Amino acid sequence: MKLPNKIISFLKIVFPSTKIEAFVFLFFIIVYGANAGFIAEHFRIIYDNRIPWDAYFSFDNRAIIQTGGGFERHPLSNYFFDQIRTFALWISGNRYDSVFRLVLALLSTLVISLANVQIFKYLNNIIRLPLKISLLILFFYGLFVTNILLSFTPETYTYTLFFLSIFNYYAAKKISEEKTMSFGAAIIGSVFIGGLTITNIVKVYIPFLFEKNIFWNWRKIGRAVSKIAASIAVFVFLFLLRLDLNFQNFLNKTEEQYKKFSTPKVTPLWDMIASWFLGGPVLFPGFVIRDYHSRDKSFYYKALFMDVYSSVVSYIFVGIILLMIIWSIFKNFRNRLVWILVISFSADILIHCVLKFGLHTSYIYGGHFVFVYPLLLGWLFFSFKEKTLPLTFLYGTLLILTVYLGFNNLYRLTEFYQFLETYYQ
């Protein structure tokens, strides 16, 4: 395939290519954009030079925008966010004002809206669900906490969700067509996905395990290994440039960060998993306000965090979603595309639930895995495509969950606005 054709093919994957995809994109741009614009224009929480971290739900906006975040977790993000910051400053006339915040917020809106388009493409083109089911799943997904928050938050998670959504659709498309991933895709995936969060790089290589007859053909194995090796080589080269070749500093910092973010908390383990890891990226719980200050204590500010669920209905909601996901895996046990999603999700379960890294704020990591929820729900619907009664039951259940999710998250969003009006005008 010639280069121009490859570019056109890539653009068709990333951007809307049909009328219904364009409608989906514009819908989310308008809804998310109205919220992002309002927050950026009236409140300083998206970017305040005095607030280093954790102003809301443990996001590190200022640190990410200025430096790309810590190199031990975000090895190449500084290259990425240097460009975003430069662009926002160019639009704002080199001022960190409301225009600067607006540019950052609207870029996040654009990215999350495009990520939602990827989910719709997967449901519509890969799973091939009826349009009304695809739109219901997408609308349900669009109301998730992660999507709402990241649609105005300039963070690594925002762009990670975007790149992972694109990559999973691309990988599913290749495997469905019995084709292999290209060298370029492996390299770009490792640099952009692993570069924003190092642990996600493994997700770039999972689809290689499910290429047709990969384990029965030495030539295919050799090609796959060479693609992985080339992508890792490029990634390591860029990473070492950022470290000035001081790899030992990375090892020391990684150990320090693990000890800091895996310290046991008072909250029971099962509740942290239910309320923050499984449910936090989907359904807003109540909020807790805490007093914070800058490192030199020159500026004191209020920070907002998620509490565990206080209502049994919330736990039931999360339990139903979990049961539907498990049901989907059981019904599609022999489906290669489902296992790509499951293994990808398992990597996050291992990191946060088993190793307990960042489990007490695991709701912020939703950008790494929350796209799996709607896709597995889509596969569940697919498994009953010729059975009217189960399909109707699933559709009705998801419709009820969507209504509850919408009321809960919009109500909690008004509480978030009250927090902003009180402390961040």
Coordinates of C-alpha atoms in Angstrom, one line a residue:
M1 CA 0.0 0.0 0.0
K2 CA 1.4 3.4 -1.0
L3 CA 2.0 6.0 1.6
P4 CA -0.9 8.3 0.6
N5 CA -3.3 5.4 0.8
K6 CA -1.9 4.5 4.3
I7 CA -2.4 8.0 5.5
I8 CA -6.0 8.1 4.1
S9 CA -6.7 4.7 5.8
F10 CA -5.3 5.9 9.1
L11 CA -7.4 9.1 8.9
K12 CA -10.5 7.0 8.3
I13 CA -9.8 5.0 11.4
V14 CA -9.2 8.1 13.7
F15 CA -11.9 10.4 12.4
P16 CA -15.6 9.9 11.6
S17 CA -16.0 8.4 8.1
T18 CA -19.8 8.0 7.9
K19 CA -22.8 10.3 8.6
I20 CA -23.7 8.4 11.8
E21 CA -20.1 8.6 13.1
A22 CA -20.1 12.3 12.4
F23 CA -23.3 12.7 14.3
V24 CA -21.8 10.8 17.3
F25 CA -18.7 13.0 17.2
L26 CA -20.7 16.3 17.0
F27 CA -23.0 15.2 19.8
F28 CA -20.2 14.6 22.2
I29 CA -18.3 17.6 21.1
I30 CA -21.3 19.8 21.9
V31 CA -22.2 18.1 25.2
Y32 CA -18.7 17.7 26.6
G33 CA -17.5 21.0 25.0
A34 CA -20.3 23.0 26.8
N35 CA -19.2 21.6 30.1
A36 CA -15.5 22.1 29.4
G37 CA -15.9 25.7 28.2
F38 CA -18.0 26.6 31.2
I39 CA -15.4 25.2 33.7
A40 CA -12.5 26.8 31.8
E41 CA -14.1 30.2 31.5
H42 CA -15.4 30.6 35.1
F43 CA -13.0 28.5 37.3
R44 CA -9.3 28.3 37.6
I45 CA -9.1 24.6 38.6
I46 CA -8.0 23.3 35.2
Y47 CA -4.8 25.2 35.5
D48 CA -3.6 27.3 38.4
N49 CA 0.2 27.8 38.6
R50 CA 0.0 27.7 42.4
I51 CA -1.6 24.3 42.6
P52 CA 1.0 21.5 41.9
W53 CA -1.3 18.5 42.2
D54 CA -4.5 16.8 43.4
A55 CA -6.9 19.7 43.2
Y56 CA -9.7 17.4 42.0
F57 CA -9.7 13.6 42.1
S58 CA -5.9 13.4 42.3
F59 CA -5.3 14.7 38.7
D60 CA -1.9 16.4 38.3
N61 CA -2.8 19.0 35.6
R62 CA -0.1 21.5 36.2
A63 CA 2.7 19.0 36.6
I64 CA 1.6 17.1 33.4
I65 CA 1.2 20.3 31.4
Q66 CA 4.6 21.7 32.5
T67 CA 6.8 18.6 32.5
G68 CA 4.8 15.7 31.3
G69 CA 4.8 14.2 34.7
G70 CA 7.3 11.9 36.4
F71 CA 9.5 10.1 34.0
E72 CA 9.2 6.8 35.9
R73 CA 5.5 6.5 35.0
H74 CA 5.2 8.8 32.0
P75 CA 8.5 8.2 30.2
L76 CA 7.9 10.1 26.9
S77 CA 4.9 12.4 27.9
N78 CA 7.2 15.5 28.2
Y79 CA 7.7 15.5 24.4
F80 CA 3.9 15.3 23.9
F81 CA 2.8 17.9 26.4
D82 CA 5.5 20.3 25.4
Q83 CA 3.7 20.7 22.1
I84 CA 0.3 21.0 23.8
R85 CA 1.5 23.7 26.2
T86 CA 3.2 25.6 23.4
F87 CA 0.1 25.5 21.3
A88 CA -2.2 26.7 24.1
L89 CA 0.2 29.5 25.0
W90 CA 0.3 30.5 21.3
I91 CA -3.5 30.8 21.2
S92 CA -3.6 32.7 24.6
G93 CA -0.8 35.1 23.7
N94 CA 1.7 33.5 26.1
R95 CA -0.6 34.0 29.1
Y96 CA -1.8 31.4 31.6
D97 CA -5.3 32.8 31.6
S98 CA -8.8 31.6 30.9
V99 CA -8.0 31.3 27.2
F100 CA -5.1 29.0 28.0
R101 CA -7.4 26.9 30.1
L102 CA -10.1 26.9 27.4
V103 CA -7.6 25.6 24.8
L104 CA -6.5 22.8 27.1
A105 CA -10.1 21.9 28.0
L106 CA -11.3 21.9 24.4
L107 CA -8.4 19.7 23.3
S108 CA -9.5 17.2 25.9
T109 CA -13.1 17.5 24.7
L110 CA -11.9 16.8 21.1
V111 CA -9.8 13.8 22.1
I112 CA -12.5 12.1 24.3
S113 CA -15.1 12.7 21.6
L114 CA -12.9 11.0 19.1
A115 CA -12.2 8.2 21.5
N116 CA -16.0 7.7 21.8
V117 CA -16.2 7.5 18.0
Q118 CA -13.6 4.6 18.2
I119 CA -15.9 2.7 20.6
F120 CA -18.9 3.2 18.3
K121 CA -16.8 2.0 15.3
Y122 CA -15.8 -1.1 17.2
L123 CA -19.5 -1.8 18.2
N124 CA -20.8 -1.0 14.7
N125 CA -18.0 -2.4 12.4
I126 CA -16.3 -5.1 14.4
I127 CA -19.1 -6.6 16.5
R128 CA -21.8 -5.4 14.0
L129 CA -24.5 -4.7 16.5
P130 CA -27.8 -3.2 15.5
L131 CA -27.6 0.6 15.5
K132 CA -30.0 1.1 18.4
I133 CA -27.9 -1.2 20.6
S134 CA -24.6 0.4 19.6
L135 CA -26.0 3.8 20.4
L136 CA -27.4 2.8 23.7
I137 CA -24.1 1.2 24.8
L138 CA -22.2 4.3 23.5
F139 CA -24.6 6.7 25.4
F140 CA -24.2 4.6 28.5
Y141 CA -20.4 4.8 28.1
G142 CA -20.5 8.5 27.4
L143 CA -22.0 9.1 30.9
F144 CA -19.1 7.3 32.6
V145 CA -17.2 9.4 35.3
T146 CA -13.9 8.9 33.4
N147 CA -15.3 10.3 30.2
I148 CA -17.0 13.3 31.9
L149 CA -13.8 14.2 33.9
L150 CA -11.3 13.6 31.1
S151 CA -13.4 15.6 28.6
F152 CA -12.1 18.8 30.3
T153 CA -8.9 17.6 32.0
P154 CA -5.5 18.0 30.3
E155 CA -3.9 14.8 31.7
T156 CA -2.0 11.7 30.4
Y157 CA -5.1 9.6 31.0
T158 CA -7.1 11.7 28.6
Y159 CA -4.7 11.0 25.7
T160 CA -4.1 7.4 26.8
L161 CA -7.8 6.6 26.6
F162 CA -7.8 8.1 23.1
F163 CA -4.7 6.1 21.9
L164 CA -5.9 2.9 23.5
S165 CA -9.3 3.2 21.9
I166 CA -7.8 3.8 18.5
F167 CA -5.3 1.0 18.9
N168 CA -7.9 -1.6 20.0
Y169 CA -10.1 -0.8 17.1
Y170 CA -7.2 -1.0 14.7
A171 CA -6.0 -4.3 16.2
A172 CA -9.5 -5.8 16.1
K173 CA -9.9 -4.7 12.5
K174 CA -6.6 -6.3 11.5
I175 CA -7.4 -9.6 13.3
S176 CA -10.9 -9.7 11.8
E177 CA -9.4 -9.3 8.4
E178 CA -6.8 -12.0 9.1
K179 CA -4.0 -9.4 8.6
T180 CA -1.0 -8.6 10.7
M181 CA 0.0 -5.4 12.5
S182 CA 2.6 -3.3 10.7
F183 CA 6.0 -2.3 12.0
G184 CA 4.8 1.3 12.0
A185 CA 1.8 0.6 14.1
A186 CA 3.8 -1.4 16.6
I187 CA 6.3 1.4 16.9
I188 CA 3.7 4.2 17.1
G189 CA 1.7 2.3 19.5
S190 CA 4.6 1.7 21.9
V191 CA 5.8 5.3 21.8
F192 CA 2.4 6.9 22.2
I193 CA 0.7 4.4 24.5
G194 CA 3.7 3.2 26.5
G195 CA 5.3 6.7 26.4
L196 CA 2.3 8.2 28.2
T197 CA 2.2 5.5 30.8
I198 CA 4.9 2.9 30.8
T199 CA 2.8 -0.1 32.1
N200 CA 0.5 0.2 29.1
I201 CA 3.1 -0.7 26.6
V202 CA 2.3 -4.4 27.2
K203 CA -1.1 -3.8 25.7
V204 CA 0.4 -2.9 22.4
Y205 CA 1.8 -6.4 22.1
I206 CA -1.2 -8.5 23.2
P207 CA -2.8 -8.6 19.7
F208 CA 0.3 -10.4 18.4
L209 CA -0.7 -13.4 20.5
F210 CA -4.0 -13.7 18.5
E211 CA -2.9 -13.4 14.9
K212 CA -4.0 -16.4 12.9
N213 CA -1.8 -19.5 13.3
I214 CA 0.9 -17.4 15.0
F215 CA 2.2 -20.3 17.1
W216 CA 2.3 -22.8 14.2
N217 CA 4.4 -20.7 11.8
W218 CA 8.0 -19.8 12.6
R219 CA 8.0 -17.1 10.0
K220 CA 5.1 -15.4 11.6
I221 CA 6.6 -15.7 15.0
G222 CA 9.8 -14.2 13.7
R223 CA 8.0 -11.2 12.1
A224 CA 6.0 -10.6 15.3
V225 CA 9.2 -10.7 17.4
S226 CA 11.0 -8.4 15.1
K227 CA 8.2 -5.8 15.2
I228 CA 8.1 -6.0 19.0
A229 CA 11.9 -5.7 19.2
A230 CA 12.0 -2.7 16.8
S231 CA 9.2 -0.9 18.8
I232 CA 11.0 -1.5 22.1
A233 CA 14.3 -0.3 20.7
V234 CA 12.7 3.0 19.5
F235 CA 10.9 3.4 22.8
V236 CA 14.1 2.7 24.9
F237 CA 16.2 5.1 22.7
L238 CA 13.7 8.0 23.3
F239 CA 13.4 7.2 26.9
L240 CA 17.2 7.1 27.5
L241 CA 17.4 10.5 25.8
R242 CA 15.0 11.9 28.3
L243 CA 17.0 10.3 31.2
D244 CA 20.4 11.5 29.8
L245 CA 21.3 7.8 29.8
N246 CA 21.0 7.6 33.6
F247 CA 18.9 4.4 33.8
Q248 CA 19.7 3.8 37.5
N249 CA 17.8 7.0 38.3
F250 CA 14.7 5.4 36.8
L251 CA 15.0 2.3 38.9
N252 CA 15.4 4.3 42.1
K253 CA 12.5 6.5 41.3
T254 CA 10.3 3.6 40.4
E255 CA 10.9 1.9 43.7
E256 CA 10.2 5.1 45.5
Q257 CA 6.9 5.6 43.7
Y258 CA 5.8 2.0 44.3
K259 CA 6.3 2.3 48.0
K260 CA 4.5 5.7 48.1
F261 CA 1.4 4.6 46.1
S262 CA 1.0 1.0 47.4
T263 CA 0.8 1.9 51.1
P264 CA -2.2 0.1 52.7
K265 CA -5.1 2.4 53.5
V266 CA -7.8 2.2 56.3
T267 CA -10.5 1.5 53.7
P268 CA -11.1 -2.3 53.3
L269 CA -9.5 -3.8 50.2
W270 CA -12.8 -5.1 48.8
D271 CA -14.4 -1.6 49.1
M272 CA -11.5 0.1 47.4
I273 CA -11.8 -2.4 44.5
A274 CA -15.6 -2.0 44.3
S275 CA -15.9 1.7 44.9
W276 CA -12.7 3.1 43.3
F277 CA -11.3 0.5 40.8
L278 CA -14.4 -1.1 39.3
G279 CA -17.1 1.6 40.1
G280 CA -15.1 4.8 40.3
P281 CA -14.5 5.2 36.6
V282 CA -18.2 4.7 35.9
L283 CA -20.5 5.8 38.8
F284 CA -19.7 8.9 40.9
P285 CA -19.7 8.2 44.7
G286 CA -19.9 11.0 47.3
F287 CA -17.0 13.4 47.6
V288 CA -14.5 14.3 50.4
I289 CA -12.8 17.7 50.7
R290 CA -9.3 17.8 52.1
D291 CA -6.8 20.6 52.9
Y292 CA -3.7 20.6 50.8
H293 CA -0.7 22.9 50.3
S294 CA 2.2 23.4 47.9
R295 CA 5.5 21.8 48.7
D296 CA 6.9 25.0 50.3
K297 CA 3.6 25.7 52.1
S298 CA 3.3 29.1 50.3
F299 CA -0.2 28.3 49.0
Y300 CA -3.0 26.4 50.7
Y301 CA -6.0 25.0 48.8
K302 CA -8.9 22.6 48.9
A303 CA -8.7 19.2 47.1
L304 CA -11.6 17.0 46.2
F305 CA -11.5 13.2 46.4
M306 CA -14.0 10.4 45.9
D307 CA -15.4 8.6 48.9
V308 CA -16.5 5.0 48.9
Y309 CA -20.2 4.3 48.0
S310 CA -22.7 5.0 50.7
S311 CA -25.7 3.5 49.0
V312 CA -26.4 -0.2 48.5
V313 CA -27.9 0.7 45.1
S314 CA -24.5 1.9 44.0
Y315 CA -22.9 -1.5 44.9
I316 CA -25.7 -3.3 43.1
F317 CA -25.1 -1.1 40.0
V318 CA -21.4 -2.0 40.0
G319 CA -22.2 -5.7 40.7
I320 CA -24.6 -5.9 37.7
I321 CA -22.0 -4.4 35.4
L322 CA -19.4 -6.9 36.7
L323 CA -21.8 -9.8 36.2
M324 CA -22.5 -8.7 32.7
I325 CA -18.8 -8.5 31.9
I326 CA -18.1 -11.9 33.4
W327 CA -21.2 -13.3 31.5
S328 CA -19.8 -11.8 28.2
I329 CA -16.4 -13.5 28.7
F330 CA -18.1 -16.8 29.4
K331 CA -20.4 -16.5 26.4
N332 CA -17.5 -15.5 24.1
F333 CA -14.9 -17.8 25.5
R334 CA -13.5 -18.8 22.1
N335 CA -13.4 -15.2 20.7
R336 CA -9.9 -13.9 20.1
L337 CA -11.0 -10.3 20.2
V338 CA -12.6 -10.7 23.6
W339 CA -9.5 -12.2 25.0
I340 CA -7.4 -9.2 23.8
L341 CA -9.7 -7.0 25.9
V342 CA -9.7 -9.4 28.9
I343 CA -5.9 -9.7 29.0
S344 CA -5.6 -5.9 28.6
F345 CA -7.9 -5.4 31.6
S346 CA -6.1 -8.1 33.6
A347 CA -2.9 -6.1 33.4
D348 CA -4.7 -3.2 35.3
I349 CA -6.2 -5.6 37.8
L350 CA -2.8 -7.0 38.5
I351 CA -1.2 -3.5 38.9
H352 CA -4.0 -1.9 41.1
C353 CA -5.9 -4.7 42.8
V354 CA -3.1 -7.3 43.3
L355 CA 0.0 -5.1 43.7
K356 CA -2.2 -2.3 45.1
F357 CA -0.4 0.4 43.2
G358 CA -2.6 3.5 43.5
L359 CA -5.6 1.5 44.6
H360 CA -6.8 4.3 46.9
T361 CA -7.1 6.6 43.9
S362 CA -7.6 4.0 41.2
Y363 CA -10.7 5.8 39.8
I364 CA -8.2 8.2 38.1
Y365 CA -6.7 5.3 36.2
G366 CA -10.0 4.7 34.3
G367 CA -8.4 6.0 31.1
H368 CA -6.3 2.9 31.0
F369 CA -9.1 0.4 31.0
V370 CA -12.6 1.8 31.1
F371 CA -13.0 1.4 27.3
V372 CA -13.1 -2.4 27.9
Y373 CA -16.6 -2.1 29.6
P374 CA -18.7 -1.0 26.6
L375 CA -16.8 -3.4 24.3
L376 CA -17.4 -6.4 26.5
L377 CA -21.0 -5.4 26.9
G378 CA -21.2 -5.2 23.1
W379 CA -19.9 -8.8 22.8
L380 CA -22.5 -9.9 25.4
F381 CA -25.3 -8.5 23.2
F382 CA -23.6 -10.2 20.2
S383 CA -23.7 -13.6 21.8
F384 CA -27.5 -13.4 22.0
K385 CA -28.1 -11.8 18.6
E386 CA -30.5 -14.4 17.4
K387 CA -32.4 -14.8 20.7
T388 CA -35.1 -12.2 21.1
L389 CA -36.0 -12.7 24.8
P390 CA -32.4 -12.5 26.3
L391 CA -31.6 -9.6 24.0
T392 CA -34.7 -7.7 25.1
F393 CA -33.8 -8.4 28.8
L394 CA -30.3 -7.1 28.2
Y395 CA -31.5 -4.0 26.4
G396 CA -34.0 -3.2 29.2
T397 CA -31.4 -3.8 31.9
L398 CA -28.9 -1.5 30.2
L399 CA -31.5 1.1 29.6
I400 CA -32.3 1.1 33.4
L401 CA -28.6 1.3 34.2
T402 CA -28.2 4.2 31.8
V403 CA -31.0 6.2 33.4
Y404 CA -29.7 5.6 36.9
L405 CA -26.1 6.5 35.8
G406 CA -27.3 9.7 34.1
F407 CA -29.2 10.9 37.1
N408 CA -26.5 10.0 39.6
N409 CA -23.5 11.5 37.6
L410 CA -25.3 14.7 36.6
Y411 CA -26.3 15.2 40.2
R412 CA -22.8 14.7 41.4
L413 CA -21.5 17.0 38.7
T414 CA -23.7 19.8 40.3
E415 CA -21.9 19.1 43.6
F416 CA -18.6 19.4 41.7
Y417 CA -19.7 22.8 40.4
Q418 CA -20.6 23.9 44.0
F419 CA -17.0 22.9 45.0
L420 CA -15.6 25.0 42.2
E421 CA -17.8 28.0 43.0
T422 CA -16.8 27.9 46.6
Y423 CA -13.0 27.5 46.2
Y424 CA -11.9 28.1 42.6
Q425 CA -13.6 31.2 41.1

